[in-house]
């Protein structure tokens, strides 16, 4: 199986005026963007996410501030810190994700391959583990 998540570099144009980044379908974003949402004013004491997606692909970009994301494939966990707007976390596998340690009032942009559908979510960790076992 391909790596279910990876960091991707987002192009940056830099000159005397500052920096500019962009994302287009096919370039930097490996899927056709159907939806964008963003998290802001996050409670530093709490975490969110706590789910996996069956089909949805996402590209997560921390535009300002920083956030930790724990990725769990059912067998092992990995925690990455996103803290730069020129880097995105691409998730395209069956991965349980939790966002935590919101620092410096982050704005976290999430680009998605499909419209919102609750049917695509697995929000129960035991169910997630059961499905993950069948995929390993
Ligand atoms: P929720 O899934 O609890 O957020 P998180 O996964 O970050 O913990 O989403 C909060 C609410 O927002 C929930 O009622 C579903 C709704 N929502 C939408 O209507 N559209 C969307 O694109 C997203 C991501 C959530």
mmCIF file of N, CA and C and ligand atoms in Angstrom:
data_model
loop_
_atom_site.group_PDB
_atom_site.id
_atom_site.type_symbol
_atom_site.label_atom_id
_atom_site.label_comp_id
_atom_site.label_asym_id
_atom_site.label_seq_id
_atom_site.Cartn_x
_atom_site.Cartn_y
_atom_site.Cartn_z
ATOM 1 N N UNK A 1 0.850 -1.192 0.000
ATOM 2 C CA UNK A 1 0.000 0.000 0.000
ATOM 3 C C UNK A 1 0.891 1.250 0.000
ATOM 4 N N UNK A 2 0.485 2.274 -0.772
ATOM 5 C CA UNK A 2 1.228 3.530 -0.773
ATOM 6 C C UNK A 2 1.169 4.146 0.615
ATOM 7 N N UNK A 3 2.152 4.989 0.881
ATOM 8 C CA UNK A 3 2.121 5.687 2.166
ATOM 9 C C UNK A 3 0.797 6.449 2.278
ATOM 10 N N UNK A 4 0.036 6.230 3.333
ATOM 11 C CA UNK A 4 -1.287 6.861 3.418
ATOM 12 C C UNK A 4 -1.252 8.353 3.733
ATOM 13 N N UNK A 5 -0.065 8.867 4.032
ATOM 14 C CA UNK A 5 0.042 10.322 4.231
ATOM 15 C C UNK A 5 1.479 10.745 3.945
ATOM 16 N N UNK A 6 1.610 11.995 3.547
ATOM 17 C CA UNK A 6 2.961 12.521 3.304
ATOM 18 C C UNK A 6 2.912 14.043 3.312
ATOM 19 N N UNK A 7 4.077 14.614 3.581
ATOM 20 C CA UNK A 7 4.178 16.069 3.523
ATOM 21 C C UNK A 7 4.444 16.487 2.082
ATOM 22 N N UNK A 8 3.775 17.521 1.643
ATOM 23 C CA UNK A 8 4.021 18.031 0.293
ATOM 24 C C UNK A 8 4.460 19.492 0.369
ATOM 25 N N UNK A 9 5.372 19.839 -0.525
ATOM 26 C CA UNK A 9 5.857 21.221 -0.560
ATOM 27 C C UNK A 9 4.888 22.064 -1.380
ATOM 28 N N UNK A 10 4.580 23.218 -0.884
ATOM 29 C CA UNK A 10 3.696 24.143 -1.598
ATOM 30 C C UNK A 10 4.569 25.258 -2.187
ATOM 31 N N UNK A 11 4.380 25.544 -3.472
ATOM 32 C CA UNK A 11 5.256 26.539 -4.095
ATOM 33 C C UNK A 11 5.165 27.909 -3.422
ATOM 34 N N UNK A 12 6.304 28.572 -3.395
ATOM 35 C CA UNK A 12 6.360 29.907 -2.788
ATOM 36 C C UNK A 12 7.054 30.859 -3.755
ATOM 37 N N UNK A 13 6.434 32.007 -3.992
ATOM 38 C CA UNK A 13 7.108 33.080 -4.712
ATOM 39 C C UNK A 13 7.551 34.112 -3.681
ATOM 40 N N UNK A 14 8.842 34.416 -3.724
ATOM 41 C CA UNK A 14 9.384 35.335 -2.736
ATOM 42 C C UNK A 14 10.055 36.501 -3.450
ATOM 43 N N UNK A 15 9.740 37.695 -3.021
ATOM 44 C CA UNK A 15 10.462 38.863 -3.524
ATOM 45 C C UNK A 15 10.451 39.930 -2.427
ATOM 46 N N UNK A 16 10.840 41.139 -2.770
ATOM 47 C CA UNK A 16 10.962 42.183 -1.747
ATOM 48 C C UNK A 16 9.642 42.450 -1.021
ATOM 49 N N UNK A 17 8.547 42.161 -1.705
ATOM 50 C CA UNK A 17 7.235 42.473 -1.124
ATOM 51 C C UNK A 17 6.801 41.448 -0.091
ATOM 52 N N UNK A 18 7.424 40.269 -0.152
ATOM 53 C CA UNK A 18 7.026 39.205 0.760
ATOM 54 C C UNK A 18 6.868 37.896 0.020
ATOM 55 N N UNK A 19 6.006 37.062 0.520
ATOM 56 C CA UNK A 19 5.882 35.715 -0.044
ATOM 57 C C UNK A 19 4.443 35.438 -0.464
ATOM 58 N N UNK A 20 4.321 34.612 -1.487
ATOM 59 C CA UNK A 20 2.999 34.255 -2.011
ATOM 60 C C UNK A 20 3.006 32.755 -2.316
ATOM 61 N N UNK A 21 2.004 32.073 -1.831
ATOM 62 C CA UNK A 21 1.861 30.648 -2.142
ATOM 63 C C UNK A 21 0.514 30.406 -2.779
ATOM 64 N N UNK A 22 0.410 29.333 -3.516
ATOM 65 C CA UNK A 22 -0.869 29.011 -4.159
ATOM 66 C C UNK A 22 -0.992 27.506 -4.327
ATOM 67 N N UNK A 23 -2.212 27.106 -4.560
ATOM 68 C CA UNK A 23 -2.488 25.689 -4.827
ATOM 69 C C UNK A 23 -3.494 25.612 -5.953
ATOM 70 N N UNK A 24 -3.233 24.714 -6.909
ATOM 71 C CA UNK A 24 -4.194 24.458 -7.974
ATOM 72 C C UNK A 24 -4.407 22.957 -8.041
ATOM 73 N N UNK A 25 -5.539 22.565 -8.601
ATOM 74 C CA UNK A 25 -5.740 21.139 -8.843
ATOM 75 C C UNK A 25 -4.588 20.599 -9.668
ATOM 76 N N UNK A 26 -4.066 19.474 -9.245
ATOM 77 C CA UNK A 26 -3.009 18.824 -10.027
ATOM 78 C C UNK A 26 -1.625 19.303 -9.649
ATOM 79 N N UNK A 27 -1.476 20.575 -9.258
ATOM 80 C CA UNK A 27 -0.170 21.078 -8.857
ATOM 81 C C UNK A 27 -0.220 21.308 -7.353
ATOM 82 N N UNK A 28 0.668 20.666 -6.629
ATOM 83 C CA UNK A 28 0.725 20.698 -5.158
ATOM 84 C C UNK A 28 -0.451 19.932 -4.540
ATOM 85 N N UNK A 29 -1.626 20.067 -5.110
ATOM 86 C CA UNK A 29 -2.755 19.304 -4.564
ATOM 87 C C UNK A 29 -3.011 18.092 -5.465
ATOM 88 N N UNK A 30 -2.840 16.882 -4.934
ATOM 89 C CA UNK A 30 -2.905 15.684 -5.781
ATOM 90 C C UNK A 30 -4.323 15.218 -6.120
ATOM 91 N N UNK A 31 -5.332 16.011 -5.791
ATOM 92 C CA UNK A 31 -6.702 15.614 -6.137
ATOM 93 C C UNK A 31 -7.470 16.859 -6.543
ATOM 94 N N UNK A 32 -8.635 16.639 -7.133
ATOM 95 C CA UNK A 32 -9.458 17.776 -7.528
ATOM 96 C C UNK A 32 -10.187 18.314 -6.290
ATOM 97 N N UNK A 33 -10.001 19.585 -6.025
ATOM 98 C CA UNK A 33 -10.568 20.170 -4.798
ATOM 99 C C UNK A 33 -12.077 20.389 -4.975
ATOM 100 N N UNK A 34 -12.833 19.799 -4.070
ATOM 101 C CA UNK A 34 -14.297 19.958 -4.103
ATOM 102 C C UNK A 34 -14.802 20.782 -2.926
ATOM 103 N N UNK A 35 -13.950 20.935 -1.918
ATOM 104 C CA UNK A 35 -14.409 21.628 -0.702
ATOM 105 C C UNK A 35 -13.196 22.128 0.054
ATOM 106 N N UNK A 36 -13.376 23.250 0.715
ATOM 107 C CA UNK A 36 -12.344 23.746 1.636
ATOM 108 C C UNK A 36 -13.036 24.106 2.937
ATOM 109 N N UNK A 37 -12.395 23.780 4.039
ATOM 110 C CA UNK A 37 -12.869 24.321 5.318
ATOM 111 C C UNK A 37 -11.654 24.710 6.135
ATOM 112 N N UNK A 38 -11.870 25.481 7.169
ATOM 113 C CA UNK A 38 -10.729 25.912 7.973
ATOM 114 C C UNK A 38 -11.127 25.966 9.433
ATOM 115 N N UNK A 39 -10.133 25.734 10.259
ATOM 116 C CA UNK A 39 -10.296 25.743 11.711
ATOM 117 C C UNK A 39 -9.596 26.985 12.251
ATOM 118 N N UNK A 40 -10.258 27.682 13.150
ATOM 119 C CA UNK A 40 -9.657 28.870 13.758
ATOM 120 C C UNK A 40 -10.277 29.081 15.124
ATOM 121 N N UNK A 41 -9.681 29.977 15.903
ATOM 122 C CA UNK A 41 -10.118 30.182 17.296
ATOM 123 C C UNK A 41 -10.198 28.854 18.042
ATOM 124 N N UNK A 42 -9.245 27.982 17.805
ATOM 125 C CA UNK A 42 -9.281 26.651 18.420
ATOM 126 C C UNK A 42 -8.938 26.746 19.905
ATOM 127 N N UNK A 43 -9.596 25.930 20.684
ATOM 128 C CA UNK A 43 -9.332 25.868 22.117
ATOM 129 C C UNK A 43 -8.028 25.106 22.345
ATOM 130 N N UNK A 44 -7.049 25.808 22.902
ATOM 131 C CA UNK A 44 -5.709 25.208 23.091
ATOM 132 C C UNK A 44 -5.728 23.988 23.992
ATOM 133 N N UNK A 45 -6.739 23.914 24.873
ATOM 134 C CA UNK A 45 -6.786 22.809 25.843
ATOM 135 C C UNK A 45 -7.425 21.554 25.250
ATOM 136 N N UNK A 46 -8.067 21.689 24.097
ATOM 137 C CA UNK A 46 -8.843 20.558 23.565
ATOM 138 C C UNK A 46 -8.233 20.048 22.266
ATOM 139 N N UNK A 47 -8.670 18.861 21.875
ATOM 140 C CA UNK A 47 -8.236 18.299 20.591
ATOM 141 C C UNK A 47 -9.480 18.081 19.739
ATOM 142 N N UNK A 48 -9.277 17.878 18.454
ATOM 143 C CA UNK A 48 -10.418 17.580 17.578
ATOM 144 C C UNK A 48 -9.997 16.623 16.480
ATOM 145 N N UNK A 49 -10.925 16.315 15.601
ATOM 146 C CA UNK A 49 -10.666 15.257 14.629
ATOM 147 C C UNK A 49 -11.284 13.985 15.192
ATOM 148 N N UNK A 50 -10.437 13.096 15.674
ATOM 149 C CA UNK A 50 -10.907 11.834 16.274
ATOM 150 C C UNK A 50 -11.810 11.087 15.299
ATOM 151 N N UNK A 51 -11.343 10.927 14.097
ATOM 152 C CA UNK A 51 -12.095 10.148 13.116
ATOM 153 C C UNK A 51 -11.151 9.721 11.994
ATOM 154 N N UNK A 52 -11.660 8.807 11.170
ATOM 155 C CA UNK A 52 -10.981 8.441 9.918
ATOM 156 C C UNK A 52 -11.989 8.654 8.791
ATOM 157 N N UNK A 53 -11.467 8.790 7.592
ATOM 158 C CA UNK A 53 -12.331 8.883 6.421
ATOM 159 C C UNK A 53 -12.183 7.633 5.578
ATOM 160 N N UNK A 54 -13.299 7.175 5.052
ATOM 161 C CA UNK A 54 -13.264 5.965 4.211
ATOM 162 C C UNK A 54 -12.651 6.263 2.846
ATOM 163 N N UNK A 55 -13.055 7.361 2.226
ATOM 164 C CA UNK A 55 -12.619 7.665 0.857
ATOM 165 C C UNK A 55 -11.965 9.029 0.706
ATOM 166 N N UNK A 56 -12.329 9.955 1.565
ATOM 167 C CA UNK A 56 -11.920 11.348 1.371
ATOM 168 C C UNK A 56 -10.402 11.533 1.401
ATOM 169 N N UNK A 57 -9.914 12.333 0.474
ATOM 170 C CA UNK A 57 -8.506 12.761 0.503
ATOM 171 C C UNK A 57 -8.482 14.206 0.996
ATOM 172 N N UNK A 58 -7.452 14.513 1.749
ATOM 173 C CA UNK A 58 -7.359 15.862 2.297
ATOM 174 C C UNK A 58 -5.935 16.394 2.211
ATOM 175 N N UNK A 59 -5.839 17.693 2.067
ATOM 176 C CA UNK A 59 -4.556 18.375 2.173
ATOM 177 C C UNK A 59 -4.709 19.422 3.276
ATOM 178 N N UNK A 60 -3.926 19.279 4.332
ATOM 179 C CA UNK A 60 -4.053 20.132 5.515
ATOM 180 C C UNK A 60 -2.876 21.112 5.535
ATOM 181 N N UNK A 61 -3.201 22.392 5.631
ATOM 182 C CA UNK A 61 -2.151 23.415 5.633
ATOM 183 C C UNK A 61 -2.366 24.328 6.830
ATOM 184 N N UNK A 62 -1.344 24.464 7.625
ATOM 185 C CA UNK A 62 -1.432 25.364 8.768
ATOM 186 C C UNK A 62 -0.928 26.733 8.293
ATOM 187 N N UNK A 63 -1.858 27.633 8.039
ATOM 188 C CA UNK A 63 -1.529 28.920 7.409
ATOM 189 C C UNK A 63 -0.769 29.836 8.368
ATOM 190 N N UNK A 64 -1.237 29.881 9.621
ATOM 191 C CA UNK A 64 -0.480 30.608 10.658
ATOM 192 C C UNK A 64 -0.509 29.777 11.935
ATOM 193 N N UNK A 65 0.422 30.054 12.845
ATOM 194 C CA UNK A 65 0.484 29.295 14.094
ATOM 195 C C UNK A 65 0.966 27.878 13.852
ATOM 196 N N UNK A 66 0.677 27.002 14.797
ATOM 197 C CA UNK A 66 1.085 25.608 14.604
ATOM 198 C C UNK A 66 0.077 24.659 15.246
ATOM 199 N N UNK A 67 0.106 23.445 14.746
ATOM 200 C CA UNK A 67 -0.781 22.402 15.262
ATOM 201 C C UNK A 67 -0.053 21.062 15.162
ATOM 202 N N UNK A 68 -0.333 20.189 16.104
ATOM 203 C CA UNK A 68 0.191 18.819 16.033
ATOM 204 C C UNK A 68 -0.919 17.911 15.521
ATOM 205 N N UNK A 69 -0.530 16.987 14.661
ATOM 206 C CA UNK A 69 -1.512 16.037 14.116
ATOM 207 C C UNK A 69 -0.989 14.627 14.357
ATOM 208 N N UNK A 70 -1.768 13.857 15.095
ATOM 209 C CA UNK A 70 -1.398 12.462 15.321
ATOM 210 C C UNK A 70 -2.157 11.596 14.323
ATOM 211 N N UNK A 71 -1.379 10.778 13.612
ATOM 212 C CA UNK A 71 -1.908 9.918 12.554
ATOM 213 C C UNK A 71 -1.739 8.475 13.006
ATOM 214 N N UNK A 72 -2.817 7.724 12.932
ATOM 215 C CA UNK A 72 -2.838 6.371 13.487
ATOM 216 C C UNK A 72 -3.398 5.444 12.407
ATOM 217 N N UNK A 73 -2.607 4.440 12.017
ATOM 218 C CA UNK A 73 -3.092 3.512 10.985
ATOM 219 C C UNK A 73 -3.700 2.240 11.593
ATOM 220 N N UNK A 74 -3.868 2.262 12.908
ATOM 221 C CA UNK A 74 -4.434 1.087 13.583
ATOM 222 C C UNK A 74 -3.367 0.215 14.203
ATOM 223 N N UNK A 75 -2.132 0.404 13.737
ATOM 224 C CA UNK A 75 -1.010 -0.373 14.287
ATOM 225 C C UNK A 75 0.038 0.511 14.939
ATOM 226 N N UNK A 76 0.226 1.681 14.356
ATOM 227 C CA UNK A 76 1.216 2.592 14.931
ATOM 228 C C UNK A 76 0.754 4.035 14.746
ATOM 229 N N UNK A 77 1.336 4.888 15.569
ATOM 230 C CA UNK A 77 0.966 6.306 15.535
ATOM 231 C C UNK A 77 2.182 7.158 15.236
ATOM 232 N N UNK A 78 1.927 8.273 14.597
ATOM 233 C CA UNK A 78 2.984 9.190 14.220
ATOM 234 C C UNK A 78 2.432 10.594 14.498
ATOM 235 N N UNK A 79 3.239 11.460 15.080
ATOM 236 C CA UNK A 79 2.758 12.830 15.303
ATOM 237 C C UNK A 79 3.634 13.812 14.537
ATOM 238 N N UNK A 80 2.987 14.631 13.721
ATOM 239 C CA UNK A 80 3.690 15.654 12.946
ATOM 240 C C UNK A 80 3.241 17.029 13.437
ATOM 241 N N UNK A 81 4.155 17.969 13.344
ATOM 242 C CA UNK A 81 3.790 19.361 13.671
ATOM 243 C C UNK A 81 3.732 20.141 12.362
ATOM 244 N N UNK A 82 2.606 20.770 12.116
ATOM 245 C CA UNK A 82 2.492 21.656 10.951
ATOM 246 C C UNK A 82 2.607 23.090 11.456
ATOM 247 N N UNK A 83 3.539 23.826 10.876
ATOM 248 C CA UNK A 83 3.762 25.189 11.385
ATOM 249 C C UNK A 83 4.208 26.135 10.275
ATOM 250 N N UNK A 84 3.984 25.728 9.031
ATOM 251 C CA UNK A 84 4.477 26.573 7.951
ATOM 252 C C UNK A 84 3.501 26.548 6.774
ATOM 253 N N UNK A 85 3.160 27.724 6.222
ATOM 254 C CA UNK A 85 2.179 27.746 5.129
ATOM 255 C C UNK A 85 2.733 27.256 3.794
ATOM 256 N N UNK A 86 4.014 26.887 3.758
ATOM 257 C CA UNK A 86 4.558 26.342 2.504
ATOM 258 C C UNK A 86 4.670 24.821 2.556
ATOM 259 N N UNK A 87 3.916 24.229 3.459
ATOM 260 C CA UNK A 87 3.963 22.775 3.607
ATOM 261 C C UNK A 87 2.545 22.269 3.857
ATOM 262 N N UNK A 88 2.188 21.176 3.210
ATOM 263 C CA UNK A 88 0.865 20.596 3.435
ATOM 264 C C UNK A 88 0.996 19.133 3.829
ATOM 265 N N UNK A 89 0.039 18.670 4.592
ATOM 266 C CA UNK A 89 -0.011 17.244 4.931
ATOM 267 C C UNK A 89 -1.113 16.619 4.088
ATOM 268 N N UNK A 90 -0.700 15.718 3.192
ATOM 269 C CA UNK A 90 -1.653 15.036 2.318
ATOM 270 C C UNK A 90 -2.021 13.703 2.963
ATOM 271 N N UNK A 91 -3.306 13.498 3.177
ATOM 272 C CA UNK A 91 -3.773 12.243 3.780
ATOM 273 C C UNK A 91 -4.718 11.590 2.784
ATOM 274 N N UNK A 92 -4.363 10.405 2.312
ATOM 275 C CA UNK A 92 -5.255 9.742 1.353
ATOM 276 C C UNK A 92 -5.547 8.291 1.739
ATOM 277 N N UNK A 93 -5.211 7.934 2.973
ATOM 278 C CA UNK A 93 -5.471 6.556 3.390
ATOM 279 C C UNK A 93 -6.440 6.505 4.547
ATOM 280 N N UNK A 94 -6.681 5.284 5.000
ATOM 281 C CA UNK A 94 -7.612 5.083 6.111
ATOM 282 C C UNK A 94 -6.845 5.303 7.413
ATOM 283 N N UNK A 95 -6.869 6.552 7.867
ATOM 284 C CA UNK A 95 -6.027 6.996 8.982
ATOM 285 C C UNK A 95 -6.881 7.710 10.021
ATOM 286 N N UNK A 96 -6.726 7.291 11.250
ATOM 287 C CA UNK A 96 -7.370 8.012 12.349
ATOM 288 C C UNK A 96 -6.520 9.249 12.639
ATOM 289 N N UNK A 97 -7.148 10.442 12.665
ATOM 290 C CA UNK A 97 -6.366 11.659 12.880
ATOM 291 C C UNK A 97 -6.912 12.453 14.065
ATOM 292 N N UNK A 98 -5.975 12.996 14.810
ATOM 293 C CA UNK A 98 -6.339 13.874 15.928
ATOM 294 C C UNK A 98 -5.486 15.134 15.853
ATOM 295 N N UNK A 99 -6.133 16.281 15.967
ATOM 296 C CA UNK A 99 -5.418 17.562 15.945
ATOM 297 C C UNK A 99 -5.364 18.090 17.370
ATOM 298 N N UNK A 100 -4.193 18.491 17.787
ATOM 299 C CA UNK A 100 -4.040 18.942 19.172
ATOM 300 C C UNK A 100 -2.863 19.919 19.259
ATOM 301 N N UNK A 101 -2.670 20.466 20.460
ATOM 302 C CA UNK A 101 -1.612 21.457 20.682
ATOM 303 C C UNK A 101 -1.683 22.602 19.674
ATOM 304 N N UNK A 102 -2.840 23.237 19.674
ATOM 305 C CA UNK A 102 -3.034 24.414 18.823
ATOM 306 C C UNK A 102 -2.251 25.569 19.444
ATOM 307 N N UNK A 103 -1.272 26.079 18.707
ATOM 308 C CA UNK A 103 -0.425 27.133 19.276
ATOM 309 C C UNK A 103 -0.460 28.390 18.406
ATOM 310 N N UNK A 104 -0.398 29.545 19.066
ATOM 311 C CA UNK A 104 -0.360 30.841 18.371
ATOM 312 C C UNK A 104 -1.574 31.043 17.469
ATOM 313 N N UNK A 105 -2.716 30.649 17.997
ATOM 314 C CA UNK A 105 -4.004 30.874 17.318
ATOM 315 C C UNK A 105 -3.971 30.443 15.844
ATOM 316 N N UNK A 106 -3.733 29.177 15.579
ATOM 317 C CA UNK A 106 -3.549 28.752 14.192
ATOM 318 C C UNK A 106 -4.813 28.876 13.341
ATOM 319 N N UNK A 107 -4.579 29.090 12.071
ATOM 320 C CA UNK A 107 -5.640 28.965 11.067
ATOM 321 C C UNK A 107 -5.239 27.772 10.202
ATOM 322 N N UNK A 108 -6.085 26.754 10.201
ATOM 323 C CA UNK A 108 -5.736 25.492 9.541
ATOM 324 C C UNK A 108 -6.707 25.278 8.391
ATOM 325 N N UNK A 109 -6.155 25.304 7.195
ATOM 326 C CA UNK A 109 -6.961 25.150 5.988
ATOM 327 C C UNK A 109 -6.949 23.671 5.588
ATOM 328 N N UNK A 110 -8.133 23.142 5.293
ATOM 329 C CA UNK A 110 -8.226 21.738 4.873
ATOM 330 C C UNK A 110 -8.913 21.687 3.508
ATOM 331 N N UNK A 111 -8.179 21.233 2.511
ATOM 332 C CA UNK A 111 -8.739 21.054 1.174
ATOM 333 C C UNK A 111 -9.172 19.608 1.040
ATOM 334 N N UNK A 112 -10.333 19.409 0.428
ATOM 335 C CA UNK A 112 -10.931 18.071 0.418
ATOM 336 C C UNK A 112 -11.303 17.649 -0.999
ATOM 337 N N UNK A 113 -11.264 16.329 -1.227
ATOM 338 C CA UNK A 113 -11.556 15.782 -2.550
ATOM 339 C C UNK A 113 -13.050 15.597 -2.784
ATOM 340 N N UNK A 114 -13.868 15.852 -1.763
ATOM 341 C CA UNK A 114 -15.307 15.637 -1.946
ATOM 342 C C UNK A 114 -16.092 16.564 -1.020
ATOM 343 N N UNK A 115 -17.376 16.642 -1.277
ATOM 344 C CA UNK A 115 -18.246 17.445 -0.437
ATOM 345 C C UNK A 115 -18.431 16.747 0.908
ATOM 346 N N UNK A 116 -18.961 17.474 1.854
ATOM 347 C CA UNK A 116 -19.146 16.910 3.187
ATOM 348 C C UNK A 116 -20.158 15.775 3.149
ATOM 349 N N UNK A 117 -19.777 14.644 3.723
ATOM 350 C CA UNK A 117 -20.706 13.519 3.844
ATOM 351 C C UNK A 117 -20.404 12.779 5.137
ATOM 352 N N UNK A 118 -21.367 12.757 6.026
ATOM 353 C CA UNK A 118 -21.167 12.080 7.311
ATOM 354 C C UNK A 118 -20.936 10.575 7.094
ATOM 355 N N UNK A 119 -21.471 10.037 5.980
ATOM 356 C CA UNK A 119 -21.307 8.601 5.691
ATOM 357 C C UNK A 119 -19.842 8.215 5.473
ATOM 358 N N UNK A 120 -19.023 9.202 5.134
ATOM 359 C CA UNK A 120 -17.613 8.902 4.866
ATOM 360 C C UNK A 120 -16.782 8.833 6.153
ATOM 361 N N UNK A 121 -17.386 9.229 7.271
ATOM 362 C CA UNK A 121 -16.656 9.273 8.545
ATOM 363 C C UNK A 121 -16.741 7.951 9.285
ATOM 364 N N UNK A 122 -15.645 7.574 9.929
ATOM 365 C CA UNK A 122 -15.680 6.551 10.980
ATOM 366 C C UNK A 122 -15.271 7.291 12.248
ATOM 367 N N UNK A 123 -16.209 7.435 13.172
ATOM 368 C CA UNK A 123 -15.944 8.232 14.379
ATOM 369 C C UNK A 123 -15.771 7.370 15.621
ATOM 370 N N UNK A 124 -15.945 6.072 15.459
ATOM 371 C CA UNK A 124 -15.814 5.163 16.596
ATOM 372 C C UNK A 124 -14.457 4.447 16.481
ATOM 373 N N UNK A 125 -13.626 4.594 17.524
ATOM 374 C CA UNK A 125 -12.256 4.078 17.410
ATOM 375 C C UNK A 125 -12.228 2.550 17.290
ATOM 376 N N UNK A 126 -13.118 1.855 17.989
ATOM 377 C CA UNK A 126 -13.142 0.386 17.885
ATOM 378 C C UNK A 126 -13.520 -0.046 16.467
ATOM 379 N N UNK A 127 -14.478 0.661 15.883
ATOM 380 C CA UNK A 127 -14.865 0.345 14.501
ATOM 381 C C UNK A 127 -13.695 0.629 13.555
ATOM 382 N N UNK A 128 -13.011 1.756 13.813
ATOM 383 C CA UNK A 128 -11.825 2.084 13.004
ATOM 384 C C UNK A 128 -10.803 0.944 13.057
ATOM 385 N N UNK A 129 -10.515 0.478 14.277
ATOM 386 C CA UNK A 129 -9.493 -0.587 14.445
ATOM 387 C C UNK A 129 -9.925 -1.849 13.700
ATOM 388 N N UNK A 130 -11.215 -2.153 13.759
ATOM 389 C CA UNK A 130 -11.738 -3.351 13.101
ATOM 390 C C UNK A 130 -11.538 -3.254 11.585
ATOM 391 N N UNK A 131 -11.890 -2.100 11.021
ATOM 392 C CA UNK A 131 -11.748 -1.917 9.566
ATOM 393 C C UNK A 131 -10.266 -1.897 9.200
ATOM 394 N N UNK A 132 -9.430 -1.207 10.023
ATOM 395 C CA UNK A 132 -7.998 -1.106 9.723
ATOM 396 C C UNK A 132 -7.366 -2.499 9.681
ATOM 397 N N UNK A 133 -7.840 -3.405 10.551
ATOM 398 C CA UNK A 133 -7.276 -4.774 10.571
ATOM 399 C C UNK A 133 -7.542 -5.478 9.251
ATOM 400 N N UNK A 134 -8.709 -5.228 8.661
ATOM 401 C CA UNK A 134 -9.039 -5.907 7.400
ATOM 402 C C UNK A 134 -8.197 -5.355 6.248
ATOM 403 N N UNK A 135 -7.649 -4.157 6.417
ATOM 404 C CA UNK A 135 -6.876 -3.524 5.331
ATOM 405 C C UNK A 135 -5.385 -3.827 5.421
ATOM 406 N N UNK A 136 -4.934 -4.314 6.601
ATOM 407 C CA UNK A 136 -3.478 -4.465 6.778
ATOM 408 C C UNK A 136 -2.986 -5.794 6.197
HETATM 409 P P1 LIG B 1 -16.457 17.914 13.203
HETATM 410 O O1 LIG B 1 -16.493 16.759 12.262
HETATM 411 O O2 LIG B 1 -16.912 17.660 14.601
HETATM 412 O O3 LIG B 1 -14.999 18.558 13.248
HETATM 413 P P2 LIG B 1 -13.600 17.839 13.566
HETATM 414 O O4 LIG B 1 -13.501 16.644 12.705
HETATM 415 O O5 LIG B 1 -12.557 18.861 13.227
HETATM 416 O O6 LIG B 1 -13.565 17.490 15.010
HETATM 417 O O7 LIG B 1 -17.323 19.064 12.543
HETATM 418 C C1 LIG B 1 -18.032 20.013 13.305
HETATM 419 C C2 LIG B 1 -19.382 20.258 12.628
HETATM 420 O O8 LIG B 1 -19.219 20.865 11.365
HETATM 421 C C3 LIG B 1 -20.159 18.968 12.412
HETATM 422 O O9 LIG B 1 -21.492 19.184 12.803
HETATM 423 C C4 LIG B 1 -20.104 18.754 10.928
HETATM 424 C C5 LIG B 1 -19.947 20.145 10.360
HETATM 425 N N1 LIG B 1 -19.178 20.205 9.106
HETATM 426 C C6 LIG B 1 -19.827 20.588 7.939
HETATM 427 O O10 LIG B 1 -21.047 20.849 7.921
HETATM 428 N N2 LIG B 1 -19.112 20.681 6.793
HETATM 429 C C7 LIG B 1 -17.781 20.402 6.751
HETATM 430 O O11 LIG B 1 -17.147 20.513 5.676
HETATM 431 C C8 LIG B 1 -17.123 19.981 7.960
HETATM 432 C C9 LIG B 1 -15.667 19.631 7.977
HETATM 433 C C10 LIG B 1 -17.870 19.904 9.111
#
